Amino acid sequence: MDEKRLFEACFSLAEGLMWEKTTSQLEKLPEQMYELSVMTENFVSLSKKNFYQVENLADGQEILIGAIKYLNALAIPPLRGNYEWYEYSLTILLELANPGGGPNQSGLPYLLRARNGIEQLIEWANHPEDE
């Protein structure tokens, strides 16, 4: 696993979750840098813990990094230290990329709707933001 890329993705997520869109006060920066470091390390640890879900795939590492980046795009800060949110969300994204089992017929309506939602997300992602 490319530890540097994993760390960078987790750092970027932690940074995005730390602050609201307003600028932090300068005197709190040292305390916040420590918290940012702790959050990053916890996200890295949780990512490694859940990597088993996709590690058998040829592009497993790309799936993991992509899932972290996807969470960063979706997250609404501040979610400081909300590791449960991260682990649950990451687990779901990895499960969707590499299902470990399947639902019975009762799960089919949801899966069909989810497929429509994913297709819509792909369409949005294929269009530049300036259009």
XYZ file of N, CA and C in Angstrom:
393
model
N 0.846 -1.185 0.000
C 0.000 0.000 0.000
C 0.887 1.242 0.000
N 0.487 2.220 -0.757
C 1.214 3.481 -0.832
C 0.843 4.318 0.396
N 1.680 4.224 1.423
C 1.417 4.904 2.697
C 1.318 6.434 2.534
N 2.147 6.972 1.644
C 2.144 8.431 1.438
C 0.805 8.903 0.881
N 0.293 8.201 -0.117
C -0.992 8.597 -0.705
C -2.131 8.431 0.291
N -2.086 7.360 1.082
C -3.103 7.145 2.102
C -3.059 8.271 3.132
N -1.860 8.609 3.589
C -1.708 9.691 4.559
C -2.213 11.014 3.982
N -1.853 11.313 2.740
C -2.288 12.569 2.116
C -3.805 12.644 2.008
N -4.449 11.548 1.620
C -5.908 11.541 1.509
C -6.552 11.722 2.884
N -6.005 11.057 3.900
C -6.557 11.180 5.250
C -6.298 12.563 5.839
N -5.119 13.126 5.558
C -4.821 14.481 6.020
C -5.782 15.477 5.392
N -6.000 15.343 4.104
C -6.909 16.252 3.410
C -8.325 16.151 3.986
N -8.761 14.938 4.278
C -10.078 14.756 4.890
C -10.112 15.400 6.268
N -9.117 15.130 7.102
C -9.085 15.706 8.445
C -9.082 17.230 8.379
N -8.290 17.774 7.473
C -8.229 19.230 7.305
C -9.594 19.783 6.903
N -10.275 19.084 5.995
C -11.592 19.522 5.556
C -12.645 19.442 6.646
N -12.468 18.514 7.578
C -13.442 18.342 8.657
C -13.175 19.209 9.873
N -11.986 19.749 9.974
C -11.599 20.513 11.160
C -12.348 21.825 11.302
N -12.435 22.533 10.219
C -12.905 23.903 10.325
C -14.120 24.149 9.453
N -14.933 25.068 9.952
C -15.999 25.554 9.090
C -15.339 26.448 8.051
N -16.109 27.042 7.197
C -15.533 27.837 6.110
C -14.856 29.107 6.593
N -15.089 29.474 7.854
C -14.429 30.660 8.386
C -13.010 30.313 8.811
N -12.159 31.310 8.834
C -10.760 31.103 9.201
C -10.632 30.948 10.704
N -9.800 30.024 11.143
C -9.554 29.807 12.558
C -8.728 30.941 13.131
N -8.895 31.141 14.445
C -8.097 32.165 15.105
C -6.661 31.689 15.202
N -5.720 32.581 14.952
C -4.306 32.238 14.901
C -3.796 31.667 16.217
N -4.283 32.169 17.348
C -3.770 31.692 18.638
C -4.167 30.244 18.936
N -5.170 29.715 18.254
C -5.591 28.337 18.455
C -4.887 27.369 17.497
N -4.078 27.894 16.594
C -3.462 27.066 15.563
C -2.612 25.913 16.115
N -1.730 26.122 17.108
C -0.938 24.985 17.602
C -1.818 23.852 18.148
N -2.836 24.179 18.903
C -3.760 23.174 19.434
C -4.477 22.457 18.290
N -4.884 23.201 17.303
C -5.608 22.611 16.183
C -4.693 21.764 15.313
N -3.432 22.124 15.207
C -2.493 21.312 14.426
C -2.300 19.952 15.086
N -2.248 19.935 16.412
C -2.133 18.662 17.115
C -3.384 17.822 16.852
N -4.547 18.440 16.954
C -5.799 17.727 16.709
C -5.876 17.236 15.264
N -5.415 18.034 14.336
C -5.382 17.647 12.930
C -4.496 16.410 12.736
N -3.365 16.392 13.409
C -2.456 15.252 13.331
C -3.105 13.994 13.916
N -3.766 14.128 15.040
C -4.442 12.989 15.680
C -5.563 12.471 14.777
N -6.343 13.375 14.224
C -7.424 12.957 13.326
C -6.864 12.217 12.114
N -5.810 12.753 11.533
C -5.201 12.117 10.363
C -4.753 10.703 10.698
N -4.039 10.544 11.799
C -3.542 9.220 12.188
C -4.693 8.252 12.458
N -5.765 8.727 13.071
C -6.926 7.863 13.315
C -7.599 7.462 12.006
N -7.706 8.395 11.062
C -8.292 8.057 9.762
C -7.415 7.044 9.017
N -6.099 7.209 9.091
C -5.180 6.249 8.461
C -5.379 4.871 9.084
N -5.420 4.819 10.395
C -5.586 3.546 11.099
C -6.903 2.863 10.729
N -7.994 3.620 10.701
C -9.291 3.055 10.339
C -9.317 2.612 8.881
N -8.616 3.346 8.038
C -8.543 2.975 6.622
C -7.820 1.647 6.450
N -6.707 1.491 7.133
C -5.957 0.239 7.060
C -6.783 -0.914 7.618
N -7.500 -0.652 8.700
C -8.338 -1.681 9.330
C -9.407 -2.192 8.366
N -9.937 -1.312 7.526
C -11.035 -1.668 6.626
C -10.580 -1.992 5.206
N -9.299 -1.907 4.952
C -8.765 -2.185 3.618
C -9.055 -3.612 3.167
N -9.224 -4.518 4.111
C -9.480 -5.927 3.767
C -10.671 -6.074 2.821
N -11.587 -5.117 2.853
C -12.788 -5.210 2.026
C -12.485 -5.146 0.530
N -11.370 -4.527 0.172
C -11.049 -4.365 -1.246
C -9.633 -4.795 -1.593
N -8.871 -5.287 -0.627
C -7.461 -5.587 -0.882
C -7.257 -6.693 -1.908
N -8.254 -7.545 -2.116
C -8.104 -8.621 -3.101
C -8.377 -8.158 -4.528
N -8.803 -6.919 -4.699
C -9.050 -6.376 -6.031
C -7.768 -5.754 -6.582
N -7.573 -5.855 -7.875
C -6.375 -5.289 -8.508
C -6.243 -3.797 -8.237
N -7.372 -3.098 -8.180
C -7.358 -1.654 -7.937
C -7.844 -1.317 -6.527
N -7.625 -2.234 -5.591
C -8.094 -2.047 -4.218
C -7.595 -0.779 -3.562
N -6.316 -0.481 -3.755
C -5.765 0.735 -3.158
C -6.428 1.979 -3.754
N -6.655 1.972 -5.059
C -7.311 3.113 -5.704
C -8.743 3.268 -5.194
N -9.405 2.154 -4.947
C -10.766 2.198 -4.417
C -10.753 2.826 -3.026
N -9.824 2.402 -2.181
C -9.725 2.954 -0.829
C -9.454 4.452 -0.867
N -8.453 4.865 -1.625
C -8.113 6.296 -1.722
C -9.283 7.081 -2.311
N -9.917 6.520 -3.340
C -11.067 7.182 -3.948
C -12.226 7.334 -2.980
N -12.454 6.324 -2.151
C -13.534 6.404 -1.156
C -13.250 7.508 -0.137
N -11.999 7.630 0.277
C -11.635 8.686 1.224
C -11.844 10.053 0.587
N -11.433 10.209 -0.653
C -11.623 11.482 -1.357
C -13.107 11.785 -1.557
N -13.884 10.748 -1.821
C -15.328 10.926 -1.980
C -15.944 11.414 -0.678
N -15.543 10.826 0.438
C -16.047 11.278 1.733
C -15.667 12.722 2.002
N -14.473 13.098 1.583
C -14.033 14.472 1.767
C -14.917 15.433 0.974
N -15.336 15.022 -0.212
C -16.202 15.878 -1.033
C -17.600 15.991 -0.440
N -18.046 14.956 0.270
C -19.403 14.945 0.828
C -19.517 15.552 2.214
N -18.469 15.483 2.981
C -18.517 15.852 4.393
C -18.841 17.327 4.589
N -19.604 17.567 5.612
C -19.946 18.942 5.976
C -19.258 19.242 7.302
N -18.246 20.102 7.278
C -17.505 20.387 8.507
C -18.333 21.237 9.473
N -17.994 21.252 10.718
C -16.923 20.473 11.323
C -17.431 19.104 11.796
N -16.663 18.098 11.541
C -16.908 16.743 12.049
C -15.663 16.299 12.812
N -15.164 17.163 13.600
C -13.911 16.921 14.312
C -14.005 15.680 15.176
N -13.125 14.750 14.897
C -13.030 13.566 15.735
C -14.196 12.608 15.633
N -15.023 12.736 14.602
C -16.170 11.834 14.472
C -15.720 10.586 13.708
N -15.026 9.724 14.409
C -14.442 8.542 13.784
C -15.488 7.484 13.453
N -16.564 7.458 14.208
C -17.636 6.515 13.889
C -18.230 6.838 12.529
N -18.497 8.109 12.262
C -19.024 8.524 10.959
C -18.076 8.064 9.861
N -16.790 8.297 10.069
C -15.815 7.939 9.051
C -15.799 6.431 8.802
N -15.699 5.648 9.857
C -15.594 4.201 9.678
C -16.856 3.618 9.050
N -18.013 4.040 9.517
C -19.267 3.533 8.947
C -19.396 3.923 7.478
N -19.090 5.174 7.183
C -19.212 5.653 5.799
C -18.221 4.949 4.887
N -16.979 4.808 5.343
C -15.962 4.138 4.541
C -16.347 2.683 4.293
N -16.839 2.014 5.310
C -17.251 0.614 5.182
C -18.336 0.450 4.135
N -19.300 1.344 4.138
C -20.392 1.269 3.156
C -19.860 1.488 1.742
N -18.998 2.485 1.569
C -18.453 2.751 0.235
C -17.623 1.573 -0.269
N -16.836 0.972 0.594
C -16.033 -0.174 0.183
C -16.908 -1.388 -0.114
N -17.963 -1.563 0.638
C -18.902 -2.665 0.401
C -19.585 -2.500 -0.959
N -19.939 -1.275 -1.311
C -20.560 -1.034 -2.608
C -19.589 -1.336 -3.752
N -18.304 -1.070 -3.518
C -17.300 -1.316 -4.551
C -16.957 -2.799 -4.680
N -17.120 -3.552 -3.601
C -16.771 -4.975 -3.599
C -17.707 -5.704 -2.635
N -18.918 -5.992 -3.071
C -19.906 -6.607 -2.168
C -19.408 -7.920 -1.581
N -19.655 -8.061 -0.292
C -19.280 -9.281 0.397
C -20.414 -10.284 0.458
N -21.564 -9.885 0.024
C -22.745 -10.744 0.033
C -23.874 -9.978 -0.618
N -24.991 -10.619 -0.766
C -26.098 -9.951 -1.438
C -27.378 -10.028 -0.635
N -28.242 -9.069 -0.833
C -29.531 -9.089 -0.152
C -30.489 -10.047 -0.867
N -31.576 -10.331 -0.225
C -32.609 -11.118 -0.899
C -33.522 -10.169 -1.678
N -34.607 -10.674 -2.178
C -35.521 -9.872 -3.010
C -35.992 -8.609 -2.299
N -36.086 -8.640 -0.993
C -36.579 -7.460 -0.269
C -35.625 -6.269 -0.406
N -34.356 -6.522 -0.704
C -33.400 -5.432 -0.869
C -33.333 -4.876 -2.274
N -33.987 -5.550 -3.226
C -33.900 -5.141 -4.622
C -34.413 -3.728 -4.892
N -35.561 -3.301 -4.361
C -36.014 -1.929 -4.640
C -34.979 -0.866 -4.231
N -34.351 -1.072 -3.093
C -33.331 -0.108 -2.680
C -32.139 -0.129 -3.633
N -31.682 -1.311 -3.988
C -30.524 -1.415 -4.882
C -30.780 -0.756 -6.231
N -31.983 -0.930 -6.763
C -32.319 -0.292 -8.040
C -32.302 1.221 -7.902
N -32.824 1.728 -6.809
C -32.823 3.180 -6.597
C -31.397 3.681 -6.388
N -30.608 2.906 -5.644
C -29.216 3.289 -5.415
C -28.453 3.325 -6.737
N -28.711 2.363 -7.600
C -28.056 2.359 -8.915
C -28.401 3.628 -9.686
N -29.659 4.051 -9.641
C -30.054 5.296 -10.310
C -29.303 6.486 -9.722
N -29.188 6.501 -8.397
C -28.462 7.589 -7.744
C -26.998 7.609 -8.128
N -26.383 6.443 -8.195
C -24.971 6.357 -8.577
C -24.786 6.816 -10.020
N -25.687 6.424 -10.904
C -25.610 6.875 -12.296
C -25.721 8.395 -12.384
N -26.582 8.980 -11.559
C -26.718 10.436 -11.537
C -25.428 11.085 -11.024
N -24.833 10.513 -9.993
C -23.575 11.049 -9.473
C -22.468 10.974 -10.518
N -22.424 9.880 -11.264
C -21.421 9.739 -12.328
C -21.639 10.804 -13.397
N -22.880 11.037 -13.746
C -23.181 12.073 -14.746
C -22.722 13.441 -14.247
N -23.007 13.766 -13.004
C -22.573 15.046 -12.442
C -21.049 15.148 -12.425
N -20.382 14.062 -12.055
C -18.922 14.082 -11.959
C -18.260 14.247 -13.327
N -18.942 13.853 -14.380
C -18.384 13.964 -15.724
C -18.548 15.356 -16.316
N -19.229 16.234 -15.625
C -19.422 17.594 -16.114
C -18.575 18.543 -15.290
N -17.752 19.339 -15.953
C -16.942 20.332 -15.209
C -17.851 21.284 -14.433
N -17.344 21.749 -13.296
C -18.112 22.637 -12.426
C -18.466 23.958 -13.075
N -17.710 24.397 -14.066
C -17.959 25.704 -14.673
C -19.032 25.660 -15.758
N -19.632 24.496 -15.983
C -20.701 24.427 -16.996
C -22.015 24.875 -16.425
